[in-house]
CSV table of C-alpha atoms in Angstrom, one decimal:
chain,number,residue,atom,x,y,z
A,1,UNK,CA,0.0,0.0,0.0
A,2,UNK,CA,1.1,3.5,-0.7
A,3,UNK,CA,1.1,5.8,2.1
A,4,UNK,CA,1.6,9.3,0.3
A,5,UNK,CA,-0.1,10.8,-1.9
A,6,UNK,CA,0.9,13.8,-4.6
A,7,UNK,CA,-1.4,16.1,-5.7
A,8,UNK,CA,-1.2,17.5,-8.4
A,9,UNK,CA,-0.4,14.1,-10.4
A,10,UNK,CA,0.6,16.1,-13.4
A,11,UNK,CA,2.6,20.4,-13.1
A,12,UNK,CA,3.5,21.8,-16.4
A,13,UNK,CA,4.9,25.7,-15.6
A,14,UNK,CA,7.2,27.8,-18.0
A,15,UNK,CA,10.7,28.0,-17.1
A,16,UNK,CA,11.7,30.3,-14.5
A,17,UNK,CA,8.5,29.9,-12.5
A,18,UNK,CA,8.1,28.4,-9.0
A,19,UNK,CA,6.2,24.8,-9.1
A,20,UNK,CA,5.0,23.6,-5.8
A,21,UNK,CA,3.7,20.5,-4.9
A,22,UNK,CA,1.9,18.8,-2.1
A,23,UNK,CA,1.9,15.2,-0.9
A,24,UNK,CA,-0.2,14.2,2.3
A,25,UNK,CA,0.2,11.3,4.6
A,26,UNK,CA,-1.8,8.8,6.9
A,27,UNK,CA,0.3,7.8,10.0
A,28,UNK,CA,2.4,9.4,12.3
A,29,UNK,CA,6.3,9.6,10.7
A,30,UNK,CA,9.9,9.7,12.0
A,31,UNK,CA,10.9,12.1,8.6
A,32,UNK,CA,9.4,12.8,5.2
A,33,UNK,CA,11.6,12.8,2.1
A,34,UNK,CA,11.3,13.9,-1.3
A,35,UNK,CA,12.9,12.2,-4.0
A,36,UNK,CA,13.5,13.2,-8.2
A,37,UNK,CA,13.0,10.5,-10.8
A,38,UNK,CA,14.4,10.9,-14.3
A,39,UNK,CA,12.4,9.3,-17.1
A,40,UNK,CA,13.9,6.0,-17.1
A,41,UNK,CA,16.3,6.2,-14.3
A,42,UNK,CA,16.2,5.4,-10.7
A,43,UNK,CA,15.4,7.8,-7.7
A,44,UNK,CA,17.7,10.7,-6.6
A,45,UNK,CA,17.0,11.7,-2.8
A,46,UNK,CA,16.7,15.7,-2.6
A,47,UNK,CA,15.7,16.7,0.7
A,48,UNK,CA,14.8,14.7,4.5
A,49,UNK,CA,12.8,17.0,6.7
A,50,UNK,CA,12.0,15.1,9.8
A,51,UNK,CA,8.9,15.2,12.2
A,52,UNK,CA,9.8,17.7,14.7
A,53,UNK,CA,11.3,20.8,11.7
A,54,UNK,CA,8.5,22.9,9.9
A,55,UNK,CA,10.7,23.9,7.5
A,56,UNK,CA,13.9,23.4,5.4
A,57,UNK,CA,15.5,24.9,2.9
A,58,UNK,CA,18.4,23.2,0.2
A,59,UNK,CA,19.7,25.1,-2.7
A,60,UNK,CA,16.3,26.0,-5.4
A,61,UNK,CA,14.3,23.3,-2.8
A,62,UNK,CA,12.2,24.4,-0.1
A,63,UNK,CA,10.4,21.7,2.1
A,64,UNK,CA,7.2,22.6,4.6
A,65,UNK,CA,6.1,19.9,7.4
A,66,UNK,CA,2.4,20.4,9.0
A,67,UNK,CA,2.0,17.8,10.8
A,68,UNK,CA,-1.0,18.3,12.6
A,69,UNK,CA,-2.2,18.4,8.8
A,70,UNK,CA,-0.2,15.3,7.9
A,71,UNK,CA,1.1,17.3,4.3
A,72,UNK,CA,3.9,18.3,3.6
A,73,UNK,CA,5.1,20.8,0.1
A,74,UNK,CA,8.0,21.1,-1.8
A,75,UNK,CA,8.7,24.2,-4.0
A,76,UNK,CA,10.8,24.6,-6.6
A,77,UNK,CA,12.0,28.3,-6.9
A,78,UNK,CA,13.4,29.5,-10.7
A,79,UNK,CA,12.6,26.4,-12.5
A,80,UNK,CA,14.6,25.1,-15.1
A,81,UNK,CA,14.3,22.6,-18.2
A,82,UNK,CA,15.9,20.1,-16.6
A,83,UNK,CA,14.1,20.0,-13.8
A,84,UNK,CA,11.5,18.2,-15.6
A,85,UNK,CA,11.2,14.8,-13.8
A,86,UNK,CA,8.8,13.2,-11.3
A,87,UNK,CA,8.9,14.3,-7.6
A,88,UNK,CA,8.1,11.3,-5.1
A,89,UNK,CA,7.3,12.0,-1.5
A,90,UNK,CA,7.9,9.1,0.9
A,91,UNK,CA,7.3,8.5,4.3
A,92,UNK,CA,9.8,7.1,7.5
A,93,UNK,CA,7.3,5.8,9.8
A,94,UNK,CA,7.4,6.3,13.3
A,95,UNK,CA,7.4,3.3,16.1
A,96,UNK,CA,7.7,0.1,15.3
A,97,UNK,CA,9.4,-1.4,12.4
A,98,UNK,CA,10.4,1.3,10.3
A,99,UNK,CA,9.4,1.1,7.2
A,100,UNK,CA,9.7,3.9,3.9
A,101,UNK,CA,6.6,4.1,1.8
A,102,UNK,CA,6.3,6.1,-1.3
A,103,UNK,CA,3.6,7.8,-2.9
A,104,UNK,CA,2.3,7.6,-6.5
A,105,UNK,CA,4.3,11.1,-7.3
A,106,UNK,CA,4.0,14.5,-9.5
A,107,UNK,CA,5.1,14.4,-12.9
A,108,UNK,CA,6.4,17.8,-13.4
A,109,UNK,CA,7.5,19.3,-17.2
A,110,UNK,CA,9.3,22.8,-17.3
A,111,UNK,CA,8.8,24.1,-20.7
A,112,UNK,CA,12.3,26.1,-22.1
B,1,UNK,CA,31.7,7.0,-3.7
B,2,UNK,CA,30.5,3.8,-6.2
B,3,UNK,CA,26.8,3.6,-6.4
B,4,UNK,CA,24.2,1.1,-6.0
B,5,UNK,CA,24.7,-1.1,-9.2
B,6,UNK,CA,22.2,-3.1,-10.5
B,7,UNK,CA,21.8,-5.4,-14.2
B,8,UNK,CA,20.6,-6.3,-16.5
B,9,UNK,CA,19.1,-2.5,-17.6
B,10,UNK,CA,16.8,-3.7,-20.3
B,11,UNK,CA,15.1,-7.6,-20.1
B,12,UNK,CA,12.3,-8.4,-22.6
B,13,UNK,CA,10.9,-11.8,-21.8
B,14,UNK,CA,7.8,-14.2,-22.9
B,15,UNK,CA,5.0,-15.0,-20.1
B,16,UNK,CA,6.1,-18.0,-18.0
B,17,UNK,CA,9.6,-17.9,-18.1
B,18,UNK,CA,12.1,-16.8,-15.6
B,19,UNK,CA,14.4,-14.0,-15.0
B,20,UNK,CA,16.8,-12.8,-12.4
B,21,UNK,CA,18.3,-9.6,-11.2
B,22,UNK,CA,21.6,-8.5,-9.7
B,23,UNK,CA,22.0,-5.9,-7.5
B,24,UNK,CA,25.2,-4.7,-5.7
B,25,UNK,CA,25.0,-1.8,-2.5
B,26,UNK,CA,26.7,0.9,-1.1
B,27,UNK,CA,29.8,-0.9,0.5
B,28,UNK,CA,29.0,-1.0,4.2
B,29,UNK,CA,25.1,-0.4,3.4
B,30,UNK,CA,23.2,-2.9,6.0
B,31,UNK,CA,20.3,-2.5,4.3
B,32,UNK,CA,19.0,-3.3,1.0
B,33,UNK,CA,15.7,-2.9,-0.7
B,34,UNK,CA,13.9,-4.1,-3.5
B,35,UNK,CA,11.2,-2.0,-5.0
B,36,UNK,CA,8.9,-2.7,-8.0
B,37,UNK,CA,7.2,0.1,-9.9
B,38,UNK,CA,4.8,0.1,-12.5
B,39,UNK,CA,4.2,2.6,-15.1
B,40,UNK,CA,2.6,6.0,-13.7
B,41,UNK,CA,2.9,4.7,-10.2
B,42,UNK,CA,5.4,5.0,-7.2
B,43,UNK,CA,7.7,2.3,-6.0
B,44,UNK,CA,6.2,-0.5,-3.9
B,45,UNK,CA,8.3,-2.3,-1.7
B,46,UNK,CA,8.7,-6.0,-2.4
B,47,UNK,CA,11.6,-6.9,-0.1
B,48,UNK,CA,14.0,-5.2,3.0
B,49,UNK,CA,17.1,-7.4,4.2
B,50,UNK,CA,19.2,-5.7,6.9
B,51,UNK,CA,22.6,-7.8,6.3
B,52,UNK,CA,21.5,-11.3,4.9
B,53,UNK,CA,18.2,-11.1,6.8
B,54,UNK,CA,14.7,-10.7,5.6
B,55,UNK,CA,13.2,-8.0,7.6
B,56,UNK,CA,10.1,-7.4,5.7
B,57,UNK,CA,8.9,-9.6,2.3
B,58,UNK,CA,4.9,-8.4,3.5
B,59,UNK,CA,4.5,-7.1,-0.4
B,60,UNK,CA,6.6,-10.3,-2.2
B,61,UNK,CA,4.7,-12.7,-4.1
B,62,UNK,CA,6.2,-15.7,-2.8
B,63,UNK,CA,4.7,-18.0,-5.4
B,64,UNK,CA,6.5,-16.4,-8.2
B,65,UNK,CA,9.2,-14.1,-6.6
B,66,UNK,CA,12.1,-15.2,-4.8
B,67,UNK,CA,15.4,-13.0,-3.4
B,68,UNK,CA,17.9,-13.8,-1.6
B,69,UNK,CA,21.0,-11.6,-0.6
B,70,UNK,CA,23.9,-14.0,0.4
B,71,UNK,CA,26.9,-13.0,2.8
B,72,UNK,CA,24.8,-9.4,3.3
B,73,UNK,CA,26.6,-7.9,0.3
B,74,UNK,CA,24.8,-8.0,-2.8
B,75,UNK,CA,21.4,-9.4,-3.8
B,76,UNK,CA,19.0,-11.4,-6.6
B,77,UNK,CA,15.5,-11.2,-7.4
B,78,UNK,CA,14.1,-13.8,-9.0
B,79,UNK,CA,10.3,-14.2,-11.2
B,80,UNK,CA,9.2,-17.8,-12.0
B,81,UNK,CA,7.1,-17.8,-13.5
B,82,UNK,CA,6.4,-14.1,-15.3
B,83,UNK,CA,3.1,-13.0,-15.8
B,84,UNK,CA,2.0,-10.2,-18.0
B,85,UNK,CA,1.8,-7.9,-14.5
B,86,UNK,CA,5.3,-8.2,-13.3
B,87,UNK,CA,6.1,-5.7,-16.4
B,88,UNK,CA,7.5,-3.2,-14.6
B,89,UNK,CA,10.8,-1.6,-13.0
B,90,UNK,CA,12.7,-3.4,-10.6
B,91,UNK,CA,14.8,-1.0,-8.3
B,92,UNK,CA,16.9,-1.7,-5.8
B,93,UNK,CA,18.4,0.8,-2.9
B,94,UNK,CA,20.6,0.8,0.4
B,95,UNK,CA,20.5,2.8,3.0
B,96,UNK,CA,22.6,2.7,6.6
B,97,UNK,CA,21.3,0.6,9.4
B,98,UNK,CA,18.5,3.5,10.3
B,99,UNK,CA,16.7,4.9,7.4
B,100,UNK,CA,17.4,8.6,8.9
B,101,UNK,CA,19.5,9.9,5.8
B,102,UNK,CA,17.1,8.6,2.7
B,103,UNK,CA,18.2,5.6,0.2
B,104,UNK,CA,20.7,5.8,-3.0
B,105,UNK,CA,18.8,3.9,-5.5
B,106,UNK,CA,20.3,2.1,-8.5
B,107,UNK,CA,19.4,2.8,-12.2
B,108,UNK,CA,16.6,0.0,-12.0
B,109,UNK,CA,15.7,-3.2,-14.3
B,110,UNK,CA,12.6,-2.2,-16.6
B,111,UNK,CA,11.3,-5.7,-17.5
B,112,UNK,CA,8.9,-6.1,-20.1
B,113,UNK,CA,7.3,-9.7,-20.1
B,114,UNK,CA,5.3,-10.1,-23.4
C-alpha cells in the first residue's frame, strides 16, 4: 500500500516559475523525504525534513512539514528545463518497524 | 563513492519464463531494498534485508518471486514464472542501518514480459 499521496499528479509551468507540490500522509512519521525520478532512471534523494522541523531549505528546494495536517510541500523556486522529472514524496514511519513508503508522485515538465 | 549497481538495464521476456536480477550496495550499506514500480505509479516495496536477513517480504509474491541476498553484500530477485503484470521496473536501494538519511537507489531493471 502506498502511504503518500501527490497532488497534483501532473505540473507543467514555463521556465523560470516556482512549481510547488503537495503530498499528504496517513500515520504518524519519524521524517518525510522527497525524491526526483528521471524518465527511465532510478530515484535521486533531494531533501529529509524530519517530524519535529516545519521547514527546510536546500539550494532551489524548499520543504514545509504540517503535521498536525499530515502534508507536507515542496517548491521549486526558478525552474529550469531540466528539472523536468517526477517528484516522489515518501514517508519514514514512526514506532515500530520502520518502514519507507512512497507515494504515486508528481510528474512535473518545465517548458524552455 | 561507487553507487548502488544493478543489471541487467533492459530484459524483454515471454510469459512464463524466468528471469533474475543482480544488485550490488553501497559498501558497508546494511540494508538493501527491492522496489517494483509500474508505469505512472510509485515504488512498492517488495523486499528489506538488513545484512543477509529478511526484515520485511509483506508485499513479495512468494509463489513467483524469490530473493535472496547471500553474505549481506549483494542481492537477486528472482520471477518464475512471469506474468503479464510483473512488467514493470525493478529498483533496488541501500540505505545505513537506520533509514534517517534517505536511500541511493540504482538505475533499476525495466522488465517487459510479453
Amino acid at each position: 500500500s502506498q502511504q503518500g499521496e501527490e497532488d497534483p499528479q501532473a505540473l507543467s509551468i514555463q521556465e523560470g516559475e516556482n512549481a510547488t507540490m503537495n503530498c499528504s500522509y496517513k500515520t504518524s512519521i519519524n521524517n518525510l523525504q522527497w525524491y526526483r525520478q528521471n524518465s527511465g532512471r532510478g530515484l535521486v534523494h533531494l531533501i529529509l525534513i524530519r517530524s519535529n522541523e516545519r521547514e527546510k531549505h536546500s539550494g532551489r528546494l524548499r520543504v514545509t512539514l504540517d503535521t498536525s495536517k499530515k502534508s507536507s510541500s515542496l517548491l521549486i523556486t526558478a525552474s529550469r528545463a531540466a528539472d523536468t522529472a517526477s517528484y516522489f514524496c515518501a514517508t519514514l514511519n514512526s514506532g515500530g518497524y520502520q518502514k519507507v513508503t512512497f507515494g504515486i508522485g508528481t510528474k512535473l515538465q518545465v517548458i524552455p | 563513492e561507487a553507487g548502488v549497481a544493478q543489471s541487467p538495464r533492459y530484459k524483454i521476456i515471454e510469459k512464463r519464463q524466468s528471469v533474475a536480477f543482480w544488485c550490488n550496495p553501497i559498501s558497508g550499506h546494511a540494508t538493501l531494498y527491492w522496489y517494483q514500480q509500474i508505469l505512472g505509479q510509485g515504488p512498492k516495496l517488495l523486499i528489506q534485508f538488513q545484512n543477509n536477513g529478511v526484515v520485511d517480504d509483506s508485499q513479495l509474491p512468494k509463489d513467483r518471486f524469490s530473493a535472496e541476498r547471500l553474505k549481506g553484500v549483494d542481492s537477486t530477485l528472482k520471477i518464475q514464472p512471469a506474468k503479464l503484470e510483473d512488467s514493470a521496473v525493478y529498483l533496488c536501494a541501500s540505505s545505513g542501518l537506520r533509514v534517517y538519511y534517505g536511500y541511493t537507489f540504482g538505475s533499476g531493471t525495466r522488465l517487459t514480459v510479453v
